PDB file of C-alpha atoms and ligand atoms in Angstrom:
ATOM      1  CA  MET A   1      -5.362  20.165   1.317  1.00 79.00           C
ATOM      2  CA  ALA A   2      -5.191  16.430   1.981  1.00 89.00           C
ATOM      3  CA  HIS A   3      -7.839  15.167   4.381  1.00 93.00           C
ATOM      4  CA  ILE A   4      -6.626  12.507   6.806  1.00 97.00           C
ATOM      5  CA  LEU A   5      -8.793  10.106   8.800  1.00 97.00           C
ATOM      6  CA  LEU A   6      -6.923   9.324  12.020  1.00 98.00           C
ATOM      7  CA  VAL A   7      -8.316   6.271  13.805  1.00 98.00           C
ATOM      8  CA  GLU A   8      -6.741   6.036  17.240  1.00 97.00           C
ATOM      9  CA  ASP A   9      -8.307   5.377  20.651  1.00 96.00           C
ATOM     10  CA  GLU A  10      -5.486   6.787  22.814  1.00 95.00           C
ATOM     11  CA  GLU A  11      -6.496  10.366  23.420  1.00 96.00           C
ATOM     12  CA  ASN A  12      -3.012  11.665  24.229  1.00 95.00           C
ATOM     13  CA  LEU A  13      -1.673  10.257  20.997  1.00 94.00           C
ATOM     14  CA  HIS A  14      -4.458  11.399  18.703  1.00 96.00           C
ATOM     15  CA  SER A  15      -4.629  14.944  20.079  1.00 96.00           C
ATOM     16  CA  PHE A  16      -0.880  15.262  19.700  1.00 96.00           C
ATOM     17  CA  LEU A  17      -0.851  13.791  16.175  1.00 97.00           C
ATOM     18  CA  LYS A  18      -3.804  15.911  15.100  1.00 97.00           C
ATOM     19  CA  LEU A  19      -1.950  19.087  16.107  1.00 96.00           C
ATOM     20  CA  GLU A  20       1.253  17.993  14.388  1.00 96.00           C
ATOM     21  CA  LEU A  21      -0.525  17.015  11.186  1.00 96.00           C
ATOM     22  CA  GLU A  22      -2.556  20.215  11.133  1.00 95.00           C
ATOM     23  CA  TYR A  23       0.644  22.160  11.604  1.00 94.00           C
ATOM     24  CA  GLU A  24       1.954  20.404   8.465  1.00 93.00           C
ATOM     25  CA  GLY A  25      -1.122  21.565   6.570  1.00 93.00           C
ATOM     26  CA  TYR A  26      -3.280  18.445   6.660  1.00 95.00           C
ATOM     27  CA  GLU A  27      -6.951  18.485   7.526  1.00 95.00           C
ATOM     28  CA  VAL A  28      -7.533  15.852  10.205  1.00 97.00           C
ATOM     29  CA  THR A  29     -10.637  14.001  11.382  1.00 97.00           C
ATOM     30  CA  VAL A  30     -10.201  11.807  14.456  1.00 98.00           C
ATOM     31  CA  SER A  31     -12.178   8.698  15.277  1.00 97.00           C
ATOM     32  CA  GLU A  32     -11.660   6.633  18.423  1.00 97.00           C
ATOM     33  CA  ASN A  33     -13.228   3.374  17.293  1.00 95.00           C
ATOM     34  CA  GLY A  34     -13.492   1.173  14.230  1.00 96.00           C
ATOM     35  CA  LYS A  35     -17.259   1.307  13.818  1.00 96.00           C
ATOM     36  CA  GLU A  36     -17.365   5.099  13.772  1.00 96.00           C
ATOM     37  CA  ALA A  37     -14.312   5.216  11.500  1.00 96.00           C
ATOM     38  CA  LEU A  38     -16.087   3.060   8.901  1.00 95.00           C
ATOM     39  CA  GLU A  39     -19.209   5.243   9.121  1.00 94.00           C
ATOM     40  CA  LEU A  40     -17.116   8.379   8.649  1.00 95.00           C
ATOM     41  CA  PHE A  41     -15.303   6.720   5.775  1.00 93.00           C
ATOM     42  CA  HIS A  42     -18.597   6.011   4.019  1.00 88.00           C
ATOM     43  CA  ARG A  43     -19.854   9.558   4.435  1.00 88.00           C
ATOM     44  CA  ASN A  44     -16.716  11.511   3.519  1.00 87.00           C
ATOM     45  CA  GLN A  45     -13.811  11.607   1.114  1.00 85.00           C
ATOM     46  CA  TYR A  46     -10.375  11.011   2.686  1.00 90.00           C
ATOM     47  CA  ASP A  47      -6.952  11.090   1.041  1.00 89.00           C
ATOM     48  CA  MET A  48      -5.327   8.818   3.599  1.00 95.00           C
ATOM     49  CA  VAL A  49      -6.240   6.721   6.634  1.00 97.00           C
ATOM     50  CA  LEU A  50      -3.932   6.378   9.648  1.00 97.00           C
ATOM     51  CA  LEU A  51      -5.196   3.311  11.417  1.00 96.00           C
ATOM     52  CA  ASP A  52      -4.383   1.999  14.878  1.00 94.00           C
ATOM     53  CA  LEU A  53      -4.386  -1.802  15.127  1.00 90.00           C
ATOM     54  CA  MET A  54      -5.772  -2.255  18.646  1.00 89.00           C
ATOM     55  CA  LEU A  55      -9.144  -0.498  18.740  1.00 92.00           C
ATOM     56  CA  PRO A  56     -12.244  -1.092  20.830  1.00 91.00           C
ATOM     57  CA  GLY A  57     -14.950  -2.989  18.922  1.00 88.00           C
ATOM     58  CA  ILE A  58     -13.864  -3.560  15.345  1.00 93.00           C
ATOM     59  CA  ASN A  59     -10.048  -3.818  15.295  1.00 91.00           C
ATOM     60  CA  GLY A  60      -7.727  -2.086  12.851  1.00 92.00           C
ATOM     61  CA  LEU A  61      -7.098  -5.118  10.643  1.00 90.00           C
ATOM     62  CA  GLU A  62     -10.828  -5.589  10.130  1.00 92.00           C
ATOM     63  CA  VAL A  63     -11.312  -1.863   9.424  1.00 94.00           C
ATOM     64  CA  CYS A  64      -8.485  -2.106   6.879  1.00 93.00           C
ATOM     65  CA  ARG A  65     -10.046  -5.139   5.213  1.00 90.00           C
ATOM     66  CA  ARG A  66     -13.474  -3.466   4.951  1.00 91.00           C
ATOM     67  CA  ILE A  67     -12.059  -0.231   3.553  1.00 91.00           C
ATOM     68  CA  ARG A  68     -10.117  -2.227   0.947  1.00 85.00           C
ATOM     69  CA  GLU A  69     -13.303  -3.920  -0.220  1.00 81.00           C
ATOM     70  CA  GLU A  70     -14.386  -0.595  -1.635  1.00 78.00           C
ATOM     71  CA  SER A  71     -11.470   1.821  -1.814  1.00 79.00           C
ATOM     72  CA  MET A  72      -7.809   2.139  -2.765  1.00 79.00           C
ATOM     73  CA  VAL A  73      -7.260   5.035  -0.312  1.00 86.00           C
ATOM     74  CA  PRO A  74      -3.731   4.822   1.173  1.00 91.00           C
ATOM     75  CA  ILE A  75      -3.681   3.252   4.657  1.00 93.00           C
ATOM     76  CA  ILE A  76      -0.864   3.385   7.201  1.00 94.00           C
ATOM     77  CA  MET A  77      -1.252   1.010  10.131  1.00 92.00           C
ATOM     78  CA  LEU A  78      -0.054   2.301  13.515  1.00 91.00           C
ATOM     79  CA  THR A  79       0.550  -0.301  16.139  1.00 83.00           C
ATOM     80  CA  ALA A  80       2.314  -1.251  19.316  1.00 75.00           C
ATOM     81  CA  ARG A  81       2.437  -4.859  18.236  1.00 65.00           C
ATOM     82  CA  ASP A  82       5.519  -5.058  16.101  1.00 62.00           C
ATOM     83  CA  THR A  83       5.604  -8.651  15.048  1.00 68.00           C
ATOM     84  CA  VAL A  84       6.334  -9.802  11.518  1.00 68.00           C
ATOM     85  CA  MET A  85       3.025 -11.659  11.552  1.00 66.00           C
ATOM     86  CA  ASP A  86       0.982  -8.495  12.233  1.00 69.00           C
ATOM     87  CA  ARG A  87       2.946  -6.596   9.674  1.00 69.00           C
ATOM     88  CA  ILE A  88       2.444  -9.222   6.976  1.00 73.00           C
ATOM     89  CA  THR A  89      -1.257  -9.522   7.878  1.00 75.00           C
ATOM     90  CA  GLY A  90      -1.694  -5.752   7.685  1.00 73.00           C
ATOM     91  CA  LEU A  91       0.088  -5.529   4.348  1.00 75.00           C
ATOM     92  CA  GLN A  92      -1.771  -8.562   3.051  1.00 76.00           C
ATOM     93  CA  LEU A  93      -5.064  -6.881   3.886  1.00 79.00           C
ATOM     94  CA  GLY A  94      -3.993  -3.979   1.728  1.00 81.00           C
ATOM     95  CA  ALA A  95      -2.315  -1.499   4.090  1.00 87.00           C
ATOM     96  CA  ASP A  96       0.296   0.567   2.261  1.00 87.00           C
ATOM     97  CA  ASP A  97       2.622   0.919   5.182  1.00 87.00           C
ATOM     98  CA  TYR A  98       3.115  -0.090   8.782  1.00 86.00           C
ATOM     99  CA  LEU A  99       4.579   1.962  11.620  1.00 89.00           C
ATOM    100  CA  PRO A 100       5.308   0.408  15.040  1.00 87.00           C
ATOM    101  CA  LYS A 101       4.698   2.543  18.149  1.00 87.00           C
ATOM    102  CA  PRO A 102       6.305   4.492  19.592  1.00 88.00           C
ATOM    103  CA  PHE A 103       7.248   6.329  16.412  1.00 91.00           C
ATOM    104  CA  ASP A 104       8.728   9.687  15.670  1.00 93.00           C
ATOM    105  CA  THR A 105       6.271  12.157  14.124  1.00 94.00           C
ATOM    106  CA  GLN A 106       8.889  13.007  11.506  1.00 94.00           C
ATOM    107  CA  GLU A 107       8.994   9.351  10.505  1.00 94.00           C
ATOM    108  CA  LEU A 108       5.223   9.289  10.074  1.00 96.00           C
ATOM    109  CA  LEU A 109       5.267  12.514   8.054  1.00 95.00           C
ATOM    110  CA  ALA A 110       8.054  11.158   5.814  1.00 93.00           C
ATOM    111  CA  ARG A 111       6.097   7.989   5.099  1.00 92.00           C
ATOM    112  CA  MET A 112       2.906   9.935   4.381  1.00 94.00           C
ATOM    113  CA  LYS A 113       4.778  12.172   1.947  1.00 89.00           C
ATOM    114  CA  GLY A 114       6.403   9.126   0.365  1.00 85.00           C
ATOM    115  CA  ILE A 115       3.007   7.560  -0.293  1.00 86.00           C
ATOM    116  CA  PHE A 116       1.526  10.779  -1.687  1.00 84.00           C
ATOM    117  CA  ARG A 117       4.581  11.190  -3.909  1.00 77.00           C
ATOM    118  CA  ARG A 118       4.367   7.639  -5.253  1.00 74.00           C
ATOM    119  CA  ILE A 119       0.654   7.971  -5.987  1.00 70.00           C
ATOM    120  CA  GLN A 120       1.311  11.161  -7.895  1.00 61.00           C
ATOM    121  CA  TYR A 121       4.188   9.487  -9.717  1.00 51.00           C
ATOM    122  CA  THR A 122       2.134   6.532 -10.896  1.00 52.00           C
ATOM    123  CA  GLN A 123      -0.715   8.834 -11.861  1.00 49.00           C
ATOM    124  CA  THR A 124       1.159  11.384 -13.893  1.00 47.00           C
ATOM    125  CA  ASN A 125       4.166   9.628 -15.339  1.00 48.00           C
ATOM    126  CA  ASP A 126       4.601   8.190 -18.852  1.00 50.00           C
ATOM    127  CA  ALA A 127       2.106   6.097 -20.811  1.00 57.00           C
ATOM    128  CA  VAL A 128      -1.509   5.861 -19.724  1.00 73.00           C
ATOM    129  CA  GLN A 129      -1.735   2.182 -20.560  1.00 83.00           C
ATOM    130  CA  LEU A 130       0.956  -0.509 -20.508  1.00 86.00           C
ATOM    131  CA  THR A 131       0.660  -3.981 -22.031  1.00 88.00           C
ATOM    132  CA  PHE A 132       2.546  -7.239 -21.659  1.00 90.00           C
ATOM    133  CA  LYS A 133       1.351 -10.438 -23.332  1.00 89.00           C
ATOM    134  CA  ASP A 134      -2.395 -10.495 -22.531  1.00 89.00           C
ATOM    135  CA  LEU A 135      -2.027  -8.146 -19.534  1.00 92.00           C
ATOM    136  CA  LYS A 136      -3.165  -4.544 -19.703  1.00 92.00           C
ATOM    137  CA  LEU A 137      -2.444  -1.999 -16.962  1.00 92.00           C
ATOM    138  CA  ASP A 138      -4.299   1.309 -17.008  1.00 88.00           C
ATOM    139  CA  ILE A 139      -2.539   3.958 -14.966  1.00 80.00           C
ATOM    140  CA  MET A 140      -5.382   6.467 -14.744  1.00 75.00           C
ATOM    141  CA  SER A 141      -8.066   4.043 -13.627  1.00 82.00           C
ATOM    142  CA  ARG A 142      -5.507   1.843 -11.829  1.00 87.00           C
ATOM    143  CA  GLN A 143      -7.140  -1.146 -13.463  1.00 91.00           C
ATOM    144  CA  VAL A 144      -5.463  -4.355 -14.560  1.00 94.00           C
ATOM    145  CA  MET A 145      -7.000  -6.694 -17.132  1.00 93.00           C
ATOM    146  CA  ARG A 146      -5.932 -10.130 -18.227  1.00 91.00           C
ATOM    147  CA  GLY A 147      -7.672 -10.648 -21.558  1.00 89.00           C
ATOM    148  CA  SER A 148     -11.184  -9.501 -20.790  1.00 90.00           C
ATOM    149  CA  ASN A 149     -11.022 -10.258 -17.049  1.00 90.00           C
ATOM    150  CA  THR A 150     -10.363  -7.586 -14.446  1.00 93.00           C
ATOM    151  CA  ILE A 151      -7.744  -8.538 -11.870  1.00 94.00           C
ATOM    152  CA  GLU A 152      -8.238  -6.987  -8.433  1.00 92.00           C
ATOM    153  CA  LEU A 153      -4.913  -5.813  -7.000  1.00 93.00           C
ATOM    154  CA  THR A 154      -4.002  -3.998  -3.796  1.00 91.00           C
ATOM    155  CA  ASN A 155      -2.115  -0.677  -4.064  1.00 88.00           C
ATOM    156  CA  LYS A 156       1.248  -2.321  -3.529  1.00 89.00           C
ATOM    157  CA  GLU A 157       0.583  -5.160  -5.959  1.00 94.00           C
ATOM    158  CA  PHE A 158      -0.483  -2.601  -8.552  1.00 93.00           C
ATOM    159  CA  GLU A 159       2.656  -0.516  -8.039  1.00 91.00           C
ATOM    160  CA  LEU A 160       4.834  -3.613  -8.211  1.00 94.00           C
ATOM    161  CA  LEU A 161       3.251  -4.715 -11.485  1.00 95.00           C
ATOM    162  CA  HIS A 162       3.555  -1.161 -12.772  1.00 92.00           C
ATOM    163  CA  VAL A 163       7.337  -1.195 -12.169  1.00 91.00           C
ATOM    164  CA  PHE A 164       7.673  -4.511 -14.025  1.00 93.00           C
ATOM    165  CA  MET A 165       5.586  -3.345 -16.955  1.00 90.00           C
ATOM    166  CA  LYS A 166       7.672  -0.184 -17.318  1.00 85.00           C
ATOM    167  CA  ASN A 167      10.818  -2.322 -17.354  1.00 84.00           C
ATOM    168  CA  ILE A 168      10.070  -5.219 -19.699  1.00 84.00           C
ATOM    169  CA  ASN A 169      13.135  -7.471 -20.244  1.00 82.00           C
ATOM    170  CA  ARG A 170      15.035  -5.706 -17.490  1.00 83.00           C
ATOM    171  CA  VAL A 171      16.021  -7.819 -14.479  1.00 88.00           C
ATOM    172  CA  LEU A 172      14.907  -6.046 -11.312  1.00 89.00           C
ATOM    173  CA  THR A 173      16.693  -6.765  -8.047  1.00 87.00           C
ATOM    174  CA  ARG A 174      14.858  -6.837  -4.722  1.00 87.00           C
ATOM    175  CA  ASP A 175      16.587  -3.569  -3.784  1.00 82.00           C
ATOM    176  CA  ILE A 176      15.347  -1.831  -6.932  1.00 83.00           C
ATOM    177  CA  LEU A 177      11.817  -3.097  -6.327  1.00 88.00           C
ATOM    178  CA  LEU A 178      11.911  -2.029  -2.663  1.00 85.00           C
ATOM    179  CA  GLU A 179      13.089   1.424  -3.642  1.00 80.00           C
ATOM    180  CA  GLN A 180      10.539   1.823  -6.446  1.00 82.00           C
ATOM    181  CA  VAL A 181       7.512   0.420  -4.646  1.00 87.00           C
ATOM    182  CA  TRP A 182       8.167   1.023  -0.960  1.00 81.00           C
ATOM    183  CA  GLY A 183      10.347   4.121  -1.279  1.00 73.00           C
ATOM    184  CA  TYR A 184      13.762   5.199  -0.006  1.00 57.00           C
ATOM    185  CA  GLU A 185      12.537   6.089   3.446  1.00 54.00           C
ATOM    186  CA  HIS A 186      11.041   2.734   4.049  1.00 58.00           C
ATOM    187  CA  VAL A 187      12.991   0.092   5.899  1.00 60.00           C
ATOM    188  CA  VAL A 188      11.379  -3.292   5.485  1.00 66.00           C
ATOM    189  CA  GLU A 189      12.788  -6.764   5.171  1.00 71.00           C
ATOM    190  CA  THR A 190      13.652  -7.590   1.561  1.00 68.00           C
ATOM    191  CA  ASN A 191      11.522 -10.735   1.861  1.00 83.00           C
ATOM    192  CA  VAL A 192       8.491  -8.420   1.650  1.00 86.00           C
ATOM    193  CA  VAL A 193       9.313  -8.271  -2.069  1.00 90.00           C
ATOM    194  CA  ASP A 194       9.167 -12.059  -2.362  1.00 91.00           C
ATOM    195  CA  VAL A 195       5.888 -12.139  -0.443  1.00 91.00           C
ATOM    196  CA  TYR A 196       4.355  -9.582  -2.810  1.00 93.00           C
ATOM    197  CA  ILE A 197       5.706 -11.311  -5.929  1.00 94.00           C
ATOM    198  CA  ARG A 198       3.900 -14.419  -4.693  1.00 92.00           C
ATOM    199  CA  TYR A 199       0.616 -12.526  -4.190  1.00 92.00           C
ATOM    200  CA  LEU A 200       0.950 -10.974  -7.614  1.00 94.00           C
ATOM    201  CA  ARG A 201       1.738 -14.276  -9.344  1.00 93.00           C
ATOM    202  CA  ASN A 202      -1.222 -15.944  -7.677  1.00 91.00           C
ATOM    203  CA  LYS A 203      -3.513 -13.231  -8.981  1.00 92.00           C
ATOM    204  CA  LEU A 204      -2.035 -12.923 -12.474  1.00 92.00           C
ATOM    205  CA  ASP A 205      -1.528 -16.575 -13.137  1.00 84.00           C
ATOM    206  CA  GLU A 206      -3.632 -19.118 -11.294  1.00 75.00           C
ATOM    207  CA  ASN A 207      -1.209 -21.945 -12.110  1.00 69.00           C
ATOM    208  CA  ASN A 208       1.692 -19.815 -10.868  1.00 61.00           C
ATOM    209  CA  LYS A 209       3.942 -21.049 -13.670  1.00 67.00           C
ATOM    210  CA  GLU A 210       6.190 -17.972 -13.816  1.00 68.00           C
ATOM    211  CA  GLU A 211       4.473 -17.135 -17.072  1.00 79.00           C
ATOM    212  CA  TYR A 212       4.531 -13.415 -16.347  1.00 92.00           C
ATOM    213  CA  ILE A 213       7.133 -12.769 -13.665  1.00 94.00           C
ATOM    214  CA  GLN A 214      10.187 -14.985 -13.940  1.00 93.00           C
ATOM    215  CA  THR A 215      12.666 -15.596 -11.137  1.00 92.00           C
ATOM    216  CA  VAL A 216      16.304 -14.892 -11.931  1.00 90.00           C
ATOM    217  CA  ARG A 217      18.022 -17.012  -9.335  1.00 89.00           C
ATOM    218  CA  GLY A 218      20.276 -15.052  -6.988  1.00 85.00           C
ATOM    219  CA  VAL A 219      19.442 -11.747  -8.695  1.00 87.00           C
ATOM    220  CA  GLY A 220      15.758 -10.857  -8.725  1.00 91.00           C
ATOM    221  CA  TYR A 221      12.825 -10.935 -11.120  1.00 94.00           C
ATOM    222  CA  VAL A 222      12.022 -10.087 -14.716  1.00 93.00           C
ATOM    223  CA  MET A 223       9.086  -9.812 -17.093  1.00 92.00           C
ATOM    224  CA  ARG A 224      10.589 -11.111 -20.293  1.00 90.00           C
ATOM    225  CA  GLN A 225       9.001 -10.665 -23.692  1.00 83.00           C
TER     226      GLN A 225
HETATM  227 CA1  LIG B   1      -5.120   1.461  20.450  1.00 83.58          CA
END
């Protein structure tokens, strides 16, 4: 049974969500503030964190950043502030998904399942290790090396690189990348792909010379051997 850490200060919302999630078979621990959530996170093992943005004390973005310093646990940000800026900041800090309030419980459940499914997919499918030029991607340990250096990637960056490395020489459109990395159920702006390609390039290649991921103008991106 997946154990969910639900960090939400609005009592009506967290009691309702807890019941719904438990009904779906999840084990749920609720925390109403960021400080306690981080303490709980350090003491226990969670399979996913649902994280409100506006929290008393330490806010959701900061909680997300601190969790990411030590864990790749999936994080969905829940927030009333639906601005592109918040969304990009949340994703940049390593959140896997972002759901503006008010949201439908079914929508949340679909996104949670999507994330669990993708994690399982990247963990169990095909080769254990993929290589491209001097890059090595290990699927089991979710580790990426360039030569002998480890490259630290967020979940999404890792999944994006994984899709490229499974499709060497194949041009991938933004739609294909969105579908593979963010999932069918996820509606985000296609420029999220471009934003993530930029993050990934910066991490893979400090000079950002398109050495690894090349742009195919008007079509998408490719890793060409
Ligand atoms: Ca709140």
